[in-house]
PDB file of C-alpha atoms and ligand atoms in Angstrom:
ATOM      1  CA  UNK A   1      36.362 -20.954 -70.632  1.00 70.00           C
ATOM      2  CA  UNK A   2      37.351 -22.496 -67.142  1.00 94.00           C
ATOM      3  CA  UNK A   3      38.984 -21.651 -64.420  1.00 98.00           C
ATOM      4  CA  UNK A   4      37.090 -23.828 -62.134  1.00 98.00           C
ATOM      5  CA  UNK A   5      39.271 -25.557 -59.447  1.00 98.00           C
ATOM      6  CA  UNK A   6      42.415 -23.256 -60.259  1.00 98.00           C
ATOM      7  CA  UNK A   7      44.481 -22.182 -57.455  1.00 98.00           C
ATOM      8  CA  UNK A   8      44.397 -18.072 -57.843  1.00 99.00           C
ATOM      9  CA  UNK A   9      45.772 -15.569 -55.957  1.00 99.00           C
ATOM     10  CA  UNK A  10      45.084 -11.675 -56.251  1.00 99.00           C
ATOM     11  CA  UNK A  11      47.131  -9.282 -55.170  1.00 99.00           C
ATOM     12  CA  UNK A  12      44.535  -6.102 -54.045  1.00 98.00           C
ATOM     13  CA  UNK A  13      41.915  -8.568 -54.068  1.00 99.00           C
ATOM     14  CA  UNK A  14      39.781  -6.820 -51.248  1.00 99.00           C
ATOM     15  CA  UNK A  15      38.706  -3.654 -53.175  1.00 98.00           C
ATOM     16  CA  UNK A  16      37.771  -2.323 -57.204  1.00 98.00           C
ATOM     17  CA  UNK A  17      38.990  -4.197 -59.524  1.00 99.00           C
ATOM     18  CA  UNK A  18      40.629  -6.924 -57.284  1.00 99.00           C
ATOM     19  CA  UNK A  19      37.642  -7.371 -55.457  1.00 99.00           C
ATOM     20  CA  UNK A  20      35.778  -7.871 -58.786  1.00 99.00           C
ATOM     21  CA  UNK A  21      38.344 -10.513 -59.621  1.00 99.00           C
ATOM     22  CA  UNK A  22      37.976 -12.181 -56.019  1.00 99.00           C
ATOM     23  CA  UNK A  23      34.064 -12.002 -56.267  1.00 98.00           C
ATOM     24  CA  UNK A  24      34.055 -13.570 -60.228  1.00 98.00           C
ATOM     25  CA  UNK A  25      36.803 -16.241 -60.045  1.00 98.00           C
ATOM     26  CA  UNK A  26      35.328 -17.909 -56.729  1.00 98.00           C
ATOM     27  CA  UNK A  27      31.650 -17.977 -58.729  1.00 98.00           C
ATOM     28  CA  UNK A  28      33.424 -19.623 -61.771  1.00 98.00           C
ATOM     29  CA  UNK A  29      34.347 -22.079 -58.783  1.00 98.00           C
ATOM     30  CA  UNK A  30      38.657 -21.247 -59.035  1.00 98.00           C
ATOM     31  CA  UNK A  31      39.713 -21.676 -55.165  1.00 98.00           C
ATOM     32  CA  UNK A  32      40.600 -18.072 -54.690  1.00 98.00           C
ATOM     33  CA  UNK A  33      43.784 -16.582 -52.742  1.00 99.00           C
ATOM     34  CA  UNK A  34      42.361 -13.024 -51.667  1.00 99.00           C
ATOM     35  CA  UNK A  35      45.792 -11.109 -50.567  1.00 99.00           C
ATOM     36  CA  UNK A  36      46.400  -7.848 -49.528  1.00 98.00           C
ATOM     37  CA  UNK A  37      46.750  -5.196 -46.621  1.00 98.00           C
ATOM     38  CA  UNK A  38      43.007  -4.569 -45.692  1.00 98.00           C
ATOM     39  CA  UNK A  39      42.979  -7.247 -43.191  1.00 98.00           C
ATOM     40  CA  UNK A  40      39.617  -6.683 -42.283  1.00 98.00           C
ATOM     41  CA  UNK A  41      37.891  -6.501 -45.347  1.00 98.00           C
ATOM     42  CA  UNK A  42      39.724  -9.146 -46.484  1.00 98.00           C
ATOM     43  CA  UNK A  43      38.376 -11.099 -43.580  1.00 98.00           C
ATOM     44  CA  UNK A  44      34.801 -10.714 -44.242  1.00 98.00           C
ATOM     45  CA  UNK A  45      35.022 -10.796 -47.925  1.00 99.00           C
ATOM     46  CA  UNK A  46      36.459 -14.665 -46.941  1.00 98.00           C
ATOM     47  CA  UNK A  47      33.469 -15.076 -45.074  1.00 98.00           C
ATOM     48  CA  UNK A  48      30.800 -13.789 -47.678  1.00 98.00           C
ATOM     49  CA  UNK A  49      32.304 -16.020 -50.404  1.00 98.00           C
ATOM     50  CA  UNK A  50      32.872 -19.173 -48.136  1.00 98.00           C
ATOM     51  CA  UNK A  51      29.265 -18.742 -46.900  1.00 98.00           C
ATOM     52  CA  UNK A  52      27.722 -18.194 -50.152  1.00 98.00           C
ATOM     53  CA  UNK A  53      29.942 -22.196 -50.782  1.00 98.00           C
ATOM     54  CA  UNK A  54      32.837 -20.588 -52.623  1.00 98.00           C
ATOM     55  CA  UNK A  55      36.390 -21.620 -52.096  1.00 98.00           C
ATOM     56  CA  UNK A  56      38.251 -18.568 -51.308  1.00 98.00           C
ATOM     57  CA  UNK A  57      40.932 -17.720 -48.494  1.00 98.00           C
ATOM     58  CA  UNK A  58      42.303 -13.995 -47.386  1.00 99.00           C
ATOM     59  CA  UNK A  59      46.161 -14.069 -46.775  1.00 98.00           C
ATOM     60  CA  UNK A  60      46.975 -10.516 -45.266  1.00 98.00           C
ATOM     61  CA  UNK A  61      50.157  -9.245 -47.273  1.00 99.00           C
ATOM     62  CA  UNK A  62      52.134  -5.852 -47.996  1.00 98.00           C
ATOM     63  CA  UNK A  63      53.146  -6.436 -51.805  1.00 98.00           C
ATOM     64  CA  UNK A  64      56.117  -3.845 -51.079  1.00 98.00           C
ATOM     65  CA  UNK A  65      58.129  -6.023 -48.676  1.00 98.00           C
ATOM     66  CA  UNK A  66      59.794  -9.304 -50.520  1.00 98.00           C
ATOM     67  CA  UNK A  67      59.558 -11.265 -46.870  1.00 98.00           C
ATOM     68  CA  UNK A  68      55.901 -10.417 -46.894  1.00 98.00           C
ATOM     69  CA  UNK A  69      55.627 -11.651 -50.289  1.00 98.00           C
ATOM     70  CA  UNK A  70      57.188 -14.679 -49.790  1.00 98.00           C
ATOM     71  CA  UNK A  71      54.983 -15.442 -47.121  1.00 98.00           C
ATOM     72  CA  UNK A  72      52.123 -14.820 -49.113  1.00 98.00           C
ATOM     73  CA  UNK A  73      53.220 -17.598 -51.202  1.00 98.00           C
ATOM     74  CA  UNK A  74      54.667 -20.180 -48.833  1.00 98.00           C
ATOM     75  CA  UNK A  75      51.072 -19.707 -46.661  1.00 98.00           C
ATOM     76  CA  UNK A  76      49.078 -20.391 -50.493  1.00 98.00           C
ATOM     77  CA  UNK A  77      51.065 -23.470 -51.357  1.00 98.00           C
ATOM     78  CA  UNK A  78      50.407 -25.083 -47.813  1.00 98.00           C
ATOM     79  CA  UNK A  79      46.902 -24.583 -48.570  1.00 98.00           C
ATOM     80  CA  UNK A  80      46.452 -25.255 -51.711  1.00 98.00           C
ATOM     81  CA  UNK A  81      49.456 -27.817 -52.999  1.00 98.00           C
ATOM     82  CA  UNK A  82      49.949 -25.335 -56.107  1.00 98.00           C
ATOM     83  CA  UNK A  83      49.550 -22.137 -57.613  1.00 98.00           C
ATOM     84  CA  UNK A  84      47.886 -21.807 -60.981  1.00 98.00           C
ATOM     85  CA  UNK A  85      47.886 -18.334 -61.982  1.00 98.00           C
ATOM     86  CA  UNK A  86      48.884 -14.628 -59.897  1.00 98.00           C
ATOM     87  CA  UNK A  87      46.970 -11.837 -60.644  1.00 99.00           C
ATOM     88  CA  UNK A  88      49.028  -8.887 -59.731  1.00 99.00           C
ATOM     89  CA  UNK A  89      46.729  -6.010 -59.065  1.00 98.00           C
ATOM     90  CA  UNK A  90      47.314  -4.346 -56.393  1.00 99.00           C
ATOM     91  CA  UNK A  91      48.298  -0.763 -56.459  1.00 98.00           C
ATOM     92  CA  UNK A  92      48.372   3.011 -55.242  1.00 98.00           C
ATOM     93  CA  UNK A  93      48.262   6.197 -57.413  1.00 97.00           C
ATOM     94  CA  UNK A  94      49.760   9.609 -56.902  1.00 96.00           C
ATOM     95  CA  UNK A  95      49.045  12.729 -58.339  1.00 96.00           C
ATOM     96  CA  UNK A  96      51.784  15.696 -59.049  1.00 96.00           C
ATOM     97  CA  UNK A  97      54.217  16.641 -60.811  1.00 97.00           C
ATOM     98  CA  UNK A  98      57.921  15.377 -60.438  1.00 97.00           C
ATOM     99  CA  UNK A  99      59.108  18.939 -59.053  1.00 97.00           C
ATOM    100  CA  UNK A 100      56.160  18.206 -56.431  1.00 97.00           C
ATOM    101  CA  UNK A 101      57.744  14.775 -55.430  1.00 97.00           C
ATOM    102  CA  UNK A 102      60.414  13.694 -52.937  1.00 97.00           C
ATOM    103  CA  UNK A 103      62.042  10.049 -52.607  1.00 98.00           C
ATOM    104  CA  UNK A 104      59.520   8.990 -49.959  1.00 98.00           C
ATOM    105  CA  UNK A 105      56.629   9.106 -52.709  1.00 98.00           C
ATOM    106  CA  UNK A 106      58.829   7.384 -55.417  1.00 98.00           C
ATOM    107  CA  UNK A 107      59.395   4.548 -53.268  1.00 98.00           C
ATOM    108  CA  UNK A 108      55.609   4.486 -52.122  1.00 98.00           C
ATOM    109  CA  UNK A 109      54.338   3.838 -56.147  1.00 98.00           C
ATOM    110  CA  UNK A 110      57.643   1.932 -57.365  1.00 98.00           C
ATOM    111  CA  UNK A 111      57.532  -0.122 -54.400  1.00 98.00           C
ATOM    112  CA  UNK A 112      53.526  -1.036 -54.177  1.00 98.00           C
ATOM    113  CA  UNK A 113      53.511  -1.001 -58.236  1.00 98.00           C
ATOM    114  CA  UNK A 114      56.406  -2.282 -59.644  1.00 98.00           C
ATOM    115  CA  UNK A 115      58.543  -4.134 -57.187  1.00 98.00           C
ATOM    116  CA  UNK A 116      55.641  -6.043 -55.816  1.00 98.00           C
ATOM    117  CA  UNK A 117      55.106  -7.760 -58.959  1.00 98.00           C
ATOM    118  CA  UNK A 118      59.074  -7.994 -58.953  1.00 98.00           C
ATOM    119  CA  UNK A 119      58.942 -10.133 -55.923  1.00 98.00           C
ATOM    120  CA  UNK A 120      55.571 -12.120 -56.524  1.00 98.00           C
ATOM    121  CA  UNK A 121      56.950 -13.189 -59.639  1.00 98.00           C
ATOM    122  CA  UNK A 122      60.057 -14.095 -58.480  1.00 98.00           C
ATOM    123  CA  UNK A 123      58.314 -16.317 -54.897  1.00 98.00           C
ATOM    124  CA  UNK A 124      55.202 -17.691 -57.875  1.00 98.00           C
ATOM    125  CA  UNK A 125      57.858 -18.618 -60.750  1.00 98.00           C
ATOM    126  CA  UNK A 126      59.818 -21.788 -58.952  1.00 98.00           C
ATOM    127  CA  UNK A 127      56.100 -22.975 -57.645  1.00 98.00           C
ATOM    128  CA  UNK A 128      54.934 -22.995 -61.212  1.00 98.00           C
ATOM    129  CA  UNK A 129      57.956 -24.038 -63.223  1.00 98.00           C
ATOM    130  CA  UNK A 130      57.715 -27.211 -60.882  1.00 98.00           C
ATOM    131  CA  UNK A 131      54.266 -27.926 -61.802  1.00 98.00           C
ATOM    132  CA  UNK A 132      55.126 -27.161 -65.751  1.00 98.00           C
ATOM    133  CA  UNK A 133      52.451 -24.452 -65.841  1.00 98.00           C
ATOM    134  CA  UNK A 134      51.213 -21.364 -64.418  1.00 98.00           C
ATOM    135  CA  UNK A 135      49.746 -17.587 -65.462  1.00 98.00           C
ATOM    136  CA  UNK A 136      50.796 -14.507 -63.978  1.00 99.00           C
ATOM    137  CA  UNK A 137      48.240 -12.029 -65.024  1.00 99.00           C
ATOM    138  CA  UNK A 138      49.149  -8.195 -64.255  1.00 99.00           C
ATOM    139  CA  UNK A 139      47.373  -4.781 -63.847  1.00 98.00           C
ATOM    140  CA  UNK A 140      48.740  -1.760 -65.477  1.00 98.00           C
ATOM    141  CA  UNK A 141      47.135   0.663 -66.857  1.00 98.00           C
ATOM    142  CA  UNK A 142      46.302   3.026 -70.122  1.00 98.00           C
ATOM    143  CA  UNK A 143      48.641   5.170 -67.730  1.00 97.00           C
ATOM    144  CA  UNK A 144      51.394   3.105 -69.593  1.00 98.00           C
ATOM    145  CA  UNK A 145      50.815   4.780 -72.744  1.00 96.00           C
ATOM    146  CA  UNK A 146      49.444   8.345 -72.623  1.00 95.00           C
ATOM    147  CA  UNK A 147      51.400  11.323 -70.709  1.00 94.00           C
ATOM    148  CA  UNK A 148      48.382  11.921 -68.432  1.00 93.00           C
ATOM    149  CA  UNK A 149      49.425  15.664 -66.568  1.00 93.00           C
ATOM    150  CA  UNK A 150      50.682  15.376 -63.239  1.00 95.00           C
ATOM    151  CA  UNK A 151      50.850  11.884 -63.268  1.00 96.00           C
ATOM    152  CA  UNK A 152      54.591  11.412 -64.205  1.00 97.00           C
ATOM    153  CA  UNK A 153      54.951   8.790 -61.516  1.00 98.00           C
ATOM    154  CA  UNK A 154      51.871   6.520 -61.857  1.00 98.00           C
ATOM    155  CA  UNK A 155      52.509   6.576 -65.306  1.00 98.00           C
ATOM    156  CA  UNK A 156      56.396   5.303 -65.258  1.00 98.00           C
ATOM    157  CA  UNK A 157      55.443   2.546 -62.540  1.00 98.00           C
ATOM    158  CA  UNK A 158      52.924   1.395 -65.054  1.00 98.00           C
ATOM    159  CA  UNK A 159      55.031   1.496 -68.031  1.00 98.00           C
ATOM    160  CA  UNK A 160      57.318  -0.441 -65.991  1.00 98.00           C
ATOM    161  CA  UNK A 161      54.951  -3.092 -65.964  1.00 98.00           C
ATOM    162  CA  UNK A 162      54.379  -3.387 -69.561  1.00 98.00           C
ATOM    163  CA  UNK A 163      58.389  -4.085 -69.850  1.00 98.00           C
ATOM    164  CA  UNK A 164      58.290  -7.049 -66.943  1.00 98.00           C
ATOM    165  CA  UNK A 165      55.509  -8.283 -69.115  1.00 98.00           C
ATOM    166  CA  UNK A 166      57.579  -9.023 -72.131  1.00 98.00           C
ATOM    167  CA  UNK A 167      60.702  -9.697 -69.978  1.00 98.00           C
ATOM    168  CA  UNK A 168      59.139 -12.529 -67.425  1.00 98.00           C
ATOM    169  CA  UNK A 169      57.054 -14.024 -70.798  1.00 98.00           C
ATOM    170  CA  UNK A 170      60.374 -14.597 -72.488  1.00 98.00           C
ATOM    171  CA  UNK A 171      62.836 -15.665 -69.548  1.00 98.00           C
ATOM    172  CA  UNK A 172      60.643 -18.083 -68.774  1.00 98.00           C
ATOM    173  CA  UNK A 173      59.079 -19.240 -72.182  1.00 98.00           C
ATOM    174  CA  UNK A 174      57.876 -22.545 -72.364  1.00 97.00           C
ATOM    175  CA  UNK A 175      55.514 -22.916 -69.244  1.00 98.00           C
ATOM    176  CA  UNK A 176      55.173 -19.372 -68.033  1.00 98.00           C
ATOM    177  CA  UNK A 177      52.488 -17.158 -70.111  1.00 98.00           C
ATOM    178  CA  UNK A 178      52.271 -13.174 -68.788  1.00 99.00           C
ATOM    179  CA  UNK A 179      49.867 -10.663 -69.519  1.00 98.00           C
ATOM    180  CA  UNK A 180      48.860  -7.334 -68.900  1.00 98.00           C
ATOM    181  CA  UNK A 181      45.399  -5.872 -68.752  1.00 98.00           C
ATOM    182  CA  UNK A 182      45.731  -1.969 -69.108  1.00 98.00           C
ATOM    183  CA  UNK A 183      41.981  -0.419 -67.780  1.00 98.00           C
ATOM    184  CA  UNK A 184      40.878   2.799 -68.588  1.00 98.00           C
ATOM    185  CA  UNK A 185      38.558   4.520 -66.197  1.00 98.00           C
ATOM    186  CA  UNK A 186      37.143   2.279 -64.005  1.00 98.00           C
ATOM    187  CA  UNK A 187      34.764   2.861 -61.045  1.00 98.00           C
ATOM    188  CA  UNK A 188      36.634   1.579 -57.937  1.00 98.00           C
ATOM    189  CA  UNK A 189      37.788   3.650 -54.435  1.00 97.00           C
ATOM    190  CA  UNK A 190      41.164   4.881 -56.626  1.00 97.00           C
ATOM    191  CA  UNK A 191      39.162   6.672 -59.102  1.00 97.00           C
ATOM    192  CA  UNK A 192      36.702   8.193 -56.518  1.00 95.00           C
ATOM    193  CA  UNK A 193      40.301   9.223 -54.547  1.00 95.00           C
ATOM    194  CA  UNK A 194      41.562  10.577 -57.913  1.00 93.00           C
ATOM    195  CA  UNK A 195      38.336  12.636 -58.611  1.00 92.00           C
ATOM    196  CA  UNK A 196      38.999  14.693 -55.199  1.00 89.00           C
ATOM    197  CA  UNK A 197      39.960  18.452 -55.154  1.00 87.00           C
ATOM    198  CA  UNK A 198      37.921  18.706 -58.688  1.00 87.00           C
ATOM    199  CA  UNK A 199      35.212  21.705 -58.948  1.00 88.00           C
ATOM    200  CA  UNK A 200      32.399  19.094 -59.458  1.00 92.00           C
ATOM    201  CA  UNK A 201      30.789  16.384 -57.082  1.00 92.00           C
ATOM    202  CA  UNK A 202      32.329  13.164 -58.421  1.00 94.00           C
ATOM    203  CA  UNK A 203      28.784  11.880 -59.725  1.00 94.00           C
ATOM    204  CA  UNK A 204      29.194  14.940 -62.015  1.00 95.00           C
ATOM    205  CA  UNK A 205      32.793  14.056 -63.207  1.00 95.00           C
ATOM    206  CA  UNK A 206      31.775  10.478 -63.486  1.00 97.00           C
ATOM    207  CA  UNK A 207      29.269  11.158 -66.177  1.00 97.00           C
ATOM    208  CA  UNK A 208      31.441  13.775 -67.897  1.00 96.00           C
ATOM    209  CA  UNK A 209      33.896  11.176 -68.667  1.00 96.00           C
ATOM    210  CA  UNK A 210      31.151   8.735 -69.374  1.00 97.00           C
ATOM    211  CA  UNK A 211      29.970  10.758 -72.181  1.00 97.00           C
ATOM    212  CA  UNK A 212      33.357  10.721 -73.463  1.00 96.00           C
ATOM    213  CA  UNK A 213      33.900   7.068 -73.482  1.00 97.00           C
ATOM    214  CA  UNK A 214      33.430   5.501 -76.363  1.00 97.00           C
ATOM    215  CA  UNK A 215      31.366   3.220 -74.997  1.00 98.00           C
ATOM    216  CA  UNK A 216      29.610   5.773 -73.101  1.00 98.00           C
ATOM    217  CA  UNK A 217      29.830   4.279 -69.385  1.00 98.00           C
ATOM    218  CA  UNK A 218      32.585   3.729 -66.903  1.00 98.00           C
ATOM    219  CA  UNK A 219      34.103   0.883 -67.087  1.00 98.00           C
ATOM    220  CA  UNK A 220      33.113  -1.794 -63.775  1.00 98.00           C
ATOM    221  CA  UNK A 221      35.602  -4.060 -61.834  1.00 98.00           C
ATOM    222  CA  UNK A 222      33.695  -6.995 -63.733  1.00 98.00           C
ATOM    223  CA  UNK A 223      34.594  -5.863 -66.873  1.00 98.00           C
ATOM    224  CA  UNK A 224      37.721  -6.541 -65.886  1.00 98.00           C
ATOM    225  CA  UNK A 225      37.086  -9.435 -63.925  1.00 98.00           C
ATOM    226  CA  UNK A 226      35.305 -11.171 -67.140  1.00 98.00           C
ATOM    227  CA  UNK A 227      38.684 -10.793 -69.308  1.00 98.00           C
ATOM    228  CA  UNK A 228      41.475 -11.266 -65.912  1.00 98.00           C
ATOM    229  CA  UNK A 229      39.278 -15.376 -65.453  1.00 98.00           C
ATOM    230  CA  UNK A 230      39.752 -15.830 -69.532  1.00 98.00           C
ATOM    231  CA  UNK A 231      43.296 -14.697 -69.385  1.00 98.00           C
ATOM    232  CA  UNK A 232      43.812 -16.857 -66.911  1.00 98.00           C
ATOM    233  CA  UNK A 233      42.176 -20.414 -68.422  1.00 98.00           C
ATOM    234  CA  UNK A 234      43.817 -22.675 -70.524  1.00 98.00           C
ATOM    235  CA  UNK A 235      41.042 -21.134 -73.449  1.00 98.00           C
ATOM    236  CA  UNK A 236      43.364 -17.729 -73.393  1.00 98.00           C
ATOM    237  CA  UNK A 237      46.673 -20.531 -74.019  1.00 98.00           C
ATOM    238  CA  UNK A 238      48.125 -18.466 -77.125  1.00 98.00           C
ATOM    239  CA  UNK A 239      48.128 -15.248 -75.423  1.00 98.00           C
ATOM    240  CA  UNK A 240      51.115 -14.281 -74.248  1.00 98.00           C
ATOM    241  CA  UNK A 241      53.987 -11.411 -73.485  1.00 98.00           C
ATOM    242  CA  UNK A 242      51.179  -9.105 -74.406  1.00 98.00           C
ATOM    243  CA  UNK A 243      48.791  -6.321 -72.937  1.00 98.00           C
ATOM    244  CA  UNK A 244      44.987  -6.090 -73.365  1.00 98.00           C
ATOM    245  CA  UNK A 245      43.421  -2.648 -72.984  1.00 98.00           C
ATOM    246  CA  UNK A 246      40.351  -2.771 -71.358  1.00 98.00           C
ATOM    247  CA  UNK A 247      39.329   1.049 -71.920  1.00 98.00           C
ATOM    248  CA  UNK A 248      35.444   1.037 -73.777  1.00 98.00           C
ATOM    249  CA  UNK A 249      37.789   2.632 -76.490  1.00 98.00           C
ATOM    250  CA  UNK A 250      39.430   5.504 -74.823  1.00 96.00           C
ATOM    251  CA  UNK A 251      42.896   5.061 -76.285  1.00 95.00           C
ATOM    252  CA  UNK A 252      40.953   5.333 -79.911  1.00 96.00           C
ATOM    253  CA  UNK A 253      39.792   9.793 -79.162  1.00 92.00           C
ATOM    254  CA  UNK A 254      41.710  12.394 -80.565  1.00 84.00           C
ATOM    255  CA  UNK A 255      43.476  14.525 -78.111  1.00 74.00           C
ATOM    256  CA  UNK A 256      40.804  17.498 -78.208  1.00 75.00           C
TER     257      UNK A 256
HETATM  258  N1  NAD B 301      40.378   2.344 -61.211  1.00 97.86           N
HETATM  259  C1  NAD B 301      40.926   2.656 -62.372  1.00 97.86           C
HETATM  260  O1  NAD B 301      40.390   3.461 -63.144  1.00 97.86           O
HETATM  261  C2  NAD B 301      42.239   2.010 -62.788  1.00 97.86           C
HETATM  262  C3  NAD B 301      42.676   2.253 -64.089  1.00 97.86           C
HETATM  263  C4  NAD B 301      43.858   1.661 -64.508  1.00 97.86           C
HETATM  264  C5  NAD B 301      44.576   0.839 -63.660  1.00 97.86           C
HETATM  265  N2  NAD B 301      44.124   0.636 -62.399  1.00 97.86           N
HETATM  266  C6  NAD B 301      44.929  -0.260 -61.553  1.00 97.86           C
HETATM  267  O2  NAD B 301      44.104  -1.295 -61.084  1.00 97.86           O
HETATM  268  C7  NAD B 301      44.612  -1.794 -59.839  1.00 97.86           C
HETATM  269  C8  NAD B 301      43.495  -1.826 -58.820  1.00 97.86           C
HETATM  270  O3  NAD B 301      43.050  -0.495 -58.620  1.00 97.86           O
HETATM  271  P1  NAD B 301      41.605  -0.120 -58.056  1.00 97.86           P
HETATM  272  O4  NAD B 301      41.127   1.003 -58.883  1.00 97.86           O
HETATM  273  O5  NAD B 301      40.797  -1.340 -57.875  1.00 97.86           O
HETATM  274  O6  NAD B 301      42.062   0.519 -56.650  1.00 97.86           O
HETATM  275  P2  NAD B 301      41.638   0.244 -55.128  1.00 97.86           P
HETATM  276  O7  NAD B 301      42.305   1.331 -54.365  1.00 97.86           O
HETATM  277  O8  NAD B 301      40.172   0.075 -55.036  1.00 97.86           O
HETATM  278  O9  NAD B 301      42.347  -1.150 -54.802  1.00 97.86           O
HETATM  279  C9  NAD B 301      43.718  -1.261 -54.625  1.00 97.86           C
HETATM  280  C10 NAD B 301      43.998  -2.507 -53.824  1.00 97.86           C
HETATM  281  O10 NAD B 301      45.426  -2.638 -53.657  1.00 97.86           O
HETATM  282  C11 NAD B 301      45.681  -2.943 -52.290  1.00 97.86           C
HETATM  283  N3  NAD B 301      47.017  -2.493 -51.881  1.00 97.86           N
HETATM  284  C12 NAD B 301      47.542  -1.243 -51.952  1.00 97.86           C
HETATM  285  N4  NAD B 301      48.772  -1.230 -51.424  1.00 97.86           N
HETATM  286  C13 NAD B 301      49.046  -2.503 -51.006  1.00 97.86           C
HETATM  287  C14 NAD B 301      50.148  -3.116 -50.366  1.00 97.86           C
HETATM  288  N5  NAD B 301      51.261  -2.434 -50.053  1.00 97.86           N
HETATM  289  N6  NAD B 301      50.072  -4.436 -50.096  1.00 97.86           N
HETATM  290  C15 NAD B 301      48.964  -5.142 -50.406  1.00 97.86           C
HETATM  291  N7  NAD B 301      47.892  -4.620 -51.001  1.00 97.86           N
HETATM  292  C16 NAD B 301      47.931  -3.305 -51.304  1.00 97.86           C
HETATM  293  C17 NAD B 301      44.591  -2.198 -51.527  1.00 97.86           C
HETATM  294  O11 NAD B 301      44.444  -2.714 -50.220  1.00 97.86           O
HETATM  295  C18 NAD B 301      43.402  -2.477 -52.415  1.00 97.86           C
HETATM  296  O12 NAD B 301      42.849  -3.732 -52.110  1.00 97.86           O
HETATM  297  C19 NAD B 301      45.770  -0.872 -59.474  1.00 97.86           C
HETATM  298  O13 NAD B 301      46.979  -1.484 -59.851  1.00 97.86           O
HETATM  299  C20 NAD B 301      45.512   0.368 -60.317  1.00 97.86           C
HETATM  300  O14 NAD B 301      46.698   1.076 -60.573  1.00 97.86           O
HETATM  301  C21 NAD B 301      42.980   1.197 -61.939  1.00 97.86           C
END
């Protein structure tokens, strides 16, 4: 499984489970696009990897804004000559209810979720098609599936995902492959935020849901990581217009 020497950007690559991706594709030696809105971690994660004699380059972007996209992707291709493979990961979550919700928070999660894999895909696909080849590789979630409470909106932005998935894979068979990871719990800043306003210290929670897993741990933004590089090398060629659920099993439990 290789990756080495592909041109990859992440989306969200300065924290969780983008991080994790930024860290594991430089080490497998892929000349890494970091991208996203935390300019300054983004900044010295550049500097940590480049140091350490990886090839890896922060490009500060807002995923919601097409222009900023675009950017994104003009600023890559100058460095790089190409673009193997996107992995769109960046993301917010919201908690409520949709009586709790007004139009300002819909647009927040649709835009950071949804339409910025909308517009990466549409700035990545021309650079690709020209080259004959290219992976766009896309977080969603186990969100997409299960009616978690209070999570009405995070949950349709994700499902929304799993439809672009089939939809880019098939208008643009041939050279394009697409394809979803879906995580379950896994221990990044966005689950500690989510954990906030419980009873228990989040330590606590952690290991409650732990001993739920079937796997019995949380899962880590390697995890991830590990399957995101394999996706994305020619080894993972046959996968396609598909999700993989990355979840130590959680999907599997009965409901009580
Ligand atoms: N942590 C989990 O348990 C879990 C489970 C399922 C899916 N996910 C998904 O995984 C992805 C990564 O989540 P995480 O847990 O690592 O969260 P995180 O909060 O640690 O990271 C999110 C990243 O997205 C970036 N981002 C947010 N808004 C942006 C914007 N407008 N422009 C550019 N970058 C922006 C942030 O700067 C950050 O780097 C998200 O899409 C999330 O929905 C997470």
């Amino acid at each position: 499984m290789s990756i080495k020497d592909k041109v990859i950007i992440v989306t969200g690559g300065t924290s969780g489970i983008g991080e994790g991706c930024s860290r594991h594709f430089a080490s497998l030696g892929a000349r890494v696009v970091i991208a996203s809105n935390q300019e300054e971690r983004g900044q010295k994660l550049e500097a940590e990897l480049r140091s350490a004699g990886h090839e890896a380059r922060f490009i500060a972007v807002d995923v919601a804004k097409e222009e900023s996209v675009q950017e994104m992707v003009r600023r890559a291709v100058e460095l790089h000559g190409r673009i193997d493979g996107v992995h769109c990961n960046a993301g917010v979550w919201a908690r409520g209810k949709v009586t709790e919700f007004d139009e300002a928070i819909w647009n927040k999660v649709m835009n950071v979720n949804v339409k910025s894999v909308f517009w990466t895909a549409k700035h990545t696909i021309p650079v690709m098609e020209r080259q004959g080849k290219g992976v766009i590789v896309i977080t969603t979630s186990v969100a997409a599936f299960i009616g978690f409470p209070a999570h009405a909106l995070y949950c349709a932005s994700k499902a929304a995902l799993e439809s672009l998935i089939r939809c880019l894979a098939t208008d643009h068979a041939g050279w394009l492959r697409v394809v979803g990871i879906c995580p379950g719990t896994i221990d990044t800043p966005m689950l500690a935020a989510s954990c906030e306003g419980w009873n228990k210290p989040v330590a606590e929670l952690y290991a409650d849901v732990a001993r739920r897993i079937p796997v019995r741990r949380l899962g880590q933004p390697l995890d991830i990581a590990q399957t995101a590089a394999f996706l994305l090398s020619d080894e993972a060629s046959y996968i396609n217009a598909t999700s993989i659920v990355l979840d130590g099993g959680t999907m599997a439990l009965p409901p009580w």
